[in-house]
Tab-separated table of C-alpha atoms in Angstrom:
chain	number	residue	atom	x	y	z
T	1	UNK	CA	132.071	148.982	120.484
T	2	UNK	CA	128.619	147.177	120.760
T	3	UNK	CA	128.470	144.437	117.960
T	4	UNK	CA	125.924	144.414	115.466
T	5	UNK	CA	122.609	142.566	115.667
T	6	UNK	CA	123.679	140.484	112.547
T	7	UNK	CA	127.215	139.187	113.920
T	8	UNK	CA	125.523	138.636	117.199
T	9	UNK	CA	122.893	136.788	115.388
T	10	UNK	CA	125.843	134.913	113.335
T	11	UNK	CA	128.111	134.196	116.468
T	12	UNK	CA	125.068	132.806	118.205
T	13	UNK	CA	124.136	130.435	115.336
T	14	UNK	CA	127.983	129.447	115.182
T	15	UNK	CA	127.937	127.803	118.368
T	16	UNK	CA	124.587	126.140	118.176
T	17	UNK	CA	126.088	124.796	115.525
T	18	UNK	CA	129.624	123.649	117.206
T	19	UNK	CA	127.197	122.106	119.810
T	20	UNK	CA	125.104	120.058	117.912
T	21	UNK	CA	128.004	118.591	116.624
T	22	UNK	CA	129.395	117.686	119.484
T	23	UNK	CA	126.053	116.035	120.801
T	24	UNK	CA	125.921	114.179	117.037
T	25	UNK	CA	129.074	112.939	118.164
T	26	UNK	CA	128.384	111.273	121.201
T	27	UNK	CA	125.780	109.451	120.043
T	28	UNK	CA	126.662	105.882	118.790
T	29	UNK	CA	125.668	105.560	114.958
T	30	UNK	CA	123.322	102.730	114.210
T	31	UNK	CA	124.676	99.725	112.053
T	32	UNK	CA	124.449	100.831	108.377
T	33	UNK	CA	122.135	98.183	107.580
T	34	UNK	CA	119.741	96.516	109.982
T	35	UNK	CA	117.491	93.237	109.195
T	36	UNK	CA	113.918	92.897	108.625
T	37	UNK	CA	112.280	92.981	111.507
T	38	UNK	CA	108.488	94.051	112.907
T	39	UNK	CA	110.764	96.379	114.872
T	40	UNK	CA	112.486	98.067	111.957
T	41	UNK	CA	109.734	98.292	109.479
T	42	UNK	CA	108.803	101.645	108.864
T	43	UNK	CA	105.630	101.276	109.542
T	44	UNK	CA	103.273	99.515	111.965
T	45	UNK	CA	101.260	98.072	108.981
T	46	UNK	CA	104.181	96.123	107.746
T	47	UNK	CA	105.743	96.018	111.166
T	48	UNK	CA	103.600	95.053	114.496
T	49	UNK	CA	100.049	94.625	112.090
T	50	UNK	CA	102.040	92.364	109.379
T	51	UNK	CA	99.461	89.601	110.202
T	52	UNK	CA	96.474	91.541	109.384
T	53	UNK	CA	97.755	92.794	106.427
T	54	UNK	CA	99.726	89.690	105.110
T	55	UNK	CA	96.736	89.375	102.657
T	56	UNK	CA	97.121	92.883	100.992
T	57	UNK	CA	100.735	91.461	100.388
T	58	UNK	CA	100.384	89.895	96.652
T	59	UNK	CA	98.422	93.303	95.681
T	60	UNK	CA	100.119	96.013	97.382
T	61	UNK	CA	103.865	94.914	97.965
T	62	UNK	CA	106.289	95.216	95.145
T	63	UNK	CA	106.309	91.551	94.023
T	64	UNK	CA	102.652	92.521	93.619
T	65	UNK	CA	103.179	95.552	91.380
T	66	UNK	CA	105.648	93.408	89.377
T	67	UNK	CA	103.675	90.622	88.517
T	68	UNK	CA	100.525	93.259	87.409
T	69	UNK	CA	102.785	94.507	85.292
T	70	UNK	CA	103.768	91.788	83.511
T	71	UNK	CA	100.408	90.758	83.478
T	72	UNK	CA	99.438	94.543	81.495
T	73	UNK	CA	102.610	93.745	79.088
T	74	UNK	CA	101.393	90.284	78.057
T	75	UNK	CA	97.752	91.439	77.529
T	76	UNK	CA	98.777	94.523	75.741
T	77	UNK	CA	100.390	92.307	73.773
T	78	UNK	CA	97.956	90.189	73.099
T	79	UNK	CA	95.614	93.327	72.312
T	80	UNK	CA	98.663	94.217	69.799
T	81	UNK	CA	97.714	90.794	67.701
T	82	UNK	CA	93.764	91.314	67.593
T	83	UNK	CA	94.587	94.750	65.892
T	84	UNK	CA	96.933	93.259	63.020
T	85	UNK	CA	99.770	95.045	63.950
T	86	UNK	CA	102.075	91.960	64.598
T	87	UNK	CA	103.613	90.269	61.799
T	88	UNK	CA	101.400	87.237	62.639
T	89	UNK	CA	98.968	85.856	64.740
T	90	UNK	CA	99.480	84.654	68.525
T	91	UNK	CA	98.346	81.100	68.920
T	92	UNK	CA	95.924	80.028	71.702
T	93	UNK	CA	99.017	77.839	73.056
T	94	UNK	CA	101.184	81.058	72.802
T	95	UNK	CA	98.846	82.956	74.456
T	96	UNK	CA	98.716	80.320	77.379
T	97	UNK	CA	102.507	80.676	77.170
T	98	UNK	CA	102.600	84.505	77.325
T	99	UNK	CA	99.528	84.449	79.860
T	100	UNK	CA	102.127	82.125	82.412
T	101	UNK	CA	104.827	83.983	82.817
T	102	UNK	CA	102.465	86.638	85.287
T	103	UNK	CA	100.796	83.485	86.811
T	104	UNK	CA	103.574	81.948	87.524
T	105	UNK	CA	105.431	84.522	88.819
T	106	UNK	CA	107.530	83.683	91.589
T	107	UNK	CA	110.175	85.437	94.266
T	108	UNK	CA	112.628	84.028	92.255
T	109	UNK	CA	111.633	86.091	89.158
T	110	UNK	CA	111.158	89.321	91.688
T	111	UNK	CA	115.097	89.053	92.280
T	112	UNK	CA	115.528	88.859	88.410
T	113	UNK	CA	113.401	92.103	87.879
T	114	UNK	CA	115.642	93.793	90.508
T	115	UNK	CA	119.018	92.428	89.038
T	116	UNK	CA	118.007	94.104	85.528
T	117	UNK	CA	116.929	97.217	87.307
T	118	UNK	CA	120.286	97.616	89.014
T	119	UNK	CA	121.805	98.117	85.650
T	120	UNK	CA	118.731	99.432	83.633
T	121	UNK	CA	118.348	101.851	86.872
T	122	UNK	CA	114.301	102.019	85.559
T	123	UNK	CA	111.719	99.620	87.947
T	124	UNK	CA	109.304	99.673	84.503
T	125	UNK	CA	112.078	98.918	82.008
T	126	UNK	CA	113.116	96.157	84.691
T	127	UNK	CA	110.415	94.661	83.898
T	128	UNK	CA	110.035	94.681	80.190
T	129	UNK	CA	113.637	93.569	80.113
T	130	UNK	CA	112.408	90.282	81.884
T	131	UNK	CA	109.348	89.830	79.540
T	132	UNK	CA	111.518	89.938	76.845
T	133	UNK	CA	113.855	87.444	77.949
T	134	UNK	CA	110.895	84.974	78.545
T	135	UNK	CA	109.386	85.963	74.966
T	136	UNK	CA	113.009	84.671	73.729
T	137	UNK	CA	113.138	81.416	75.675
T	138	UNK	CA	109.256	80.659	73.790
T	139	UNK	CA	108.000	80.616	70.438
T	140	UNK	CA	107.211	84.126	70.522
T	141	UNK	CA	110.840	85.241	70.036
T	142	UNK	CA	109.780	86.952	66.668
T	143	UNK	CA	107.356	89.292	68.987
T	144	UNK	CA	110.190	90.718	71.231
T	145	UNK	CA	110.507	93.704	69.468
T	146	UNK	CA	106.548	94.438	70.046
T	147	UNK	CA	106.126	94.030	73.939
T	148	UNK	CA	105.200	97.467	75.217
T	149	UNK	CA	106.229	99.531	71.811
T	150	UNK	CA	104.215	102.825	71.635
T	151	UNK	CA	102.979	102.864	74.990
T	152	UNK	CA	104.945	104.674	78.099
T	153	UNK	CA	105.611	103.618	81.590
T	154	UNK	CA	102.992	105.141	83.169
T	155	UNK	CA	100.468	103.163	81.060
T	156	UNK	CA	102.347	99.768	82.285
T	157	UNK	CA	102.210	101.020	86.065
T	158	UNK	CA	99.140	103.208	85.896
T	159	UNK	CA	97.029	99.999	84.380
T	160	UNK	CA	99.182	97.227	86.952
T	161	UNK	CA	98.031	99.902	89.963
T	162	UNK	CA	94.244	100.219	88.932
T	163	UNK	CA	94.461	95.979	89.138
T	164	UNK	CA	96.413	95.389	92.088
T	165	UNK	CA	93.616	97.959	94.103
T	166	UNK	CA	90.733	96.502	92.887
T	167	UNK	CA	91.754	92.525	93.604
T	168	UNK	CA	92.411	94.104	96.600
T	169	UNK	CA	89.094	95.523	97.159
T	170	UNK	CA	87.268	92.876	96.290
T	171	UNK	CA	89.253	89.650	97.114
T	172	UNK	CA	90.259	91.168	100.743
T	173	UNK	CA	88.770	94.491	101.894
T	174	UNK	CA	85.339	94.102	100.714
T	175	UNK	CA	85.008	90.526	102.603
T	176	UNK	CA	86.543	91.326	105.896
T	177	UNK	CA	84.074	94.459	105.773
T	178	UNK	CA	81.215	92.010	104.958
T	179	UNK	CA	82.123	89.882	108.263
T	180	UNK	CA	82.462	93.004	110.598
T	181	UNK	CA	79.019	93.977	109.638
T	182	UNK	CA	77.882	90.640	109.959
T	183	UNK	CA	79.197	90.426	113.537
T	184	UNK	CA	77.819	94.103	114.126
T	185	UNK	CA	74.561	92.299	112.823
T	186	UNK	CA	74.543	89.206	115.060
T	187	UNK	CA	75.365	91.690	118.228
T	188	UNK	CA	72.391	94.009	117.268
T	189	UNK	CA	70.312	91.148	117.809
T	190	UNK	CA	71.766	88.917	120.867
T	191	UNK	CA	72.299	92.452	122.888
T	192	UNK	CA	68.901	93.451	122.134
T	193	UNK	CA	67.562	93.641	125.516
T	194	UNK	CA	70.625	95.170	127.102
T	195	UNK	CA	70.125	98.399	128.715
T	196	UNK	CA	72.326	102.069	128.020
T	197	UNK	CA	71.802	105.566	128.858
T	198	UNK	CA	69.659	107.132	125.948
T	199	UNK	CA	71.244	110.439	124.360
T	200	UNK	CA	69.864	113.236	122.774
T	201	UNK	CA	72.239	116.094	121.397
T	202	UNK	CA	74.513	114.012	122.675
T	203	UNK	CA	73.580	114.882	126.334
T	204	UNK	CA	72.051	112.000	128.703
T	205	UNK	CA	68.670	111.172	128.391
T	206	UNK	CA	66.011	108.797	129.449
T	207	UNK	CA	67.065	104.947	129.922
T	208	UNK	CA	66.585	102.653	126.772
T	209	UNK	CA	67.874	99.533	125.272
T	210	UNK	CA	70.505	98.576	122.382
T	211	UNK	CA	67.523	97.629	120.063
């Protein structure tokens, strides 16, 4: 008796199967963790290009996104106390205080956002945890209660994001654009003179120069 198209079909996909595994099998797992490396970063931007893009690394990395927002929770903050809603007003000293704990925000502090978020299992709440803890080691220990109430994480992260990109923009991208054309510049005038095939339609034409 001929077997069915759908228990051929099923047989078929059985052994595939029962061979894959064997060839998983033969091949030598990697170590369950492996080190940093240019070789083991996912990819090339933070692997082989890391040097070109070592100064997108305080804007785009996750220290980065930390630090902006702490920087949103202080402000917001701070925004809180124009309004009136805080029991009392900030201080200029205070604010100095509050406005230090982005600026000088260190690796050290990075580990202690990731220690809270281990437990708190929530990068944003990670975060606010650590801002609180500052507020109680200051003056503004009466304020705890009012860092980040009524708004939601995506304000915190949305806001930190929108800052992060634009220092970016302007502190890094926008410059190293500003000396490509300026090289582009200085070659359009020292290569002047130099001959190249004309093109029209993008088909060969008549002989001209770079000018």
């Amino acid at each position: 008796m001929k077997k069915r198209p759908a228990q051929k079909k099923r047989k078929n996909m059985a052994i595939a199967i029962e061979r894959g595994t064997k060839l998983i099998n033969r091949i030598q797992p990697p170590p369950e963790t492996l080190p940093y490396h240019p070789l083991t970063a996912i990819t090339t931007t933070d692997g082989r290009d890391r040097e070109y893009s070592e100064p997108l690394v305080p804007f785009m990395s996750e220290y980065g996104l930390q630090r902006a927002r702490l920087e949103v929770l202080q402000e917001y903050l701070i925004a809180l106390d124009k309004t009136g809603i805080t029991p009392r007003r900030i201080t200029p000293r205070e604010k100095l205080t509050l406005r230090g704990i982005s600026t000088g925000f260190t690796m050290a502090d990075a580990e202690t956002i990731k220690k809270i978020e281990a437990v708190e299992n929530h990068d944003v709440r990670a975060a606010q945890g650590f801002m609180r803890a500052k507020l109680g080691q200051s003056t503004l220990s009466d304020l705890i209660e009012y860092s980040g109430i009524c708004a939601t994480s995506e304000d915190f992260t949305g806001n930190a994001l929108r800052i992060n990109i634009t220092r970016a923009v302007r502190q890094v991208m926008v410059p190293t654009l500003e000396k490509i054309v300026g090289v582009f510049d200085e070659r359009r005038h020292t290569e002047k003179p130099t001959p190249m095939q004309g093109r029209t339609h993008g088909m060969p034409a008549a002989p001209t120069t770079a000018e």
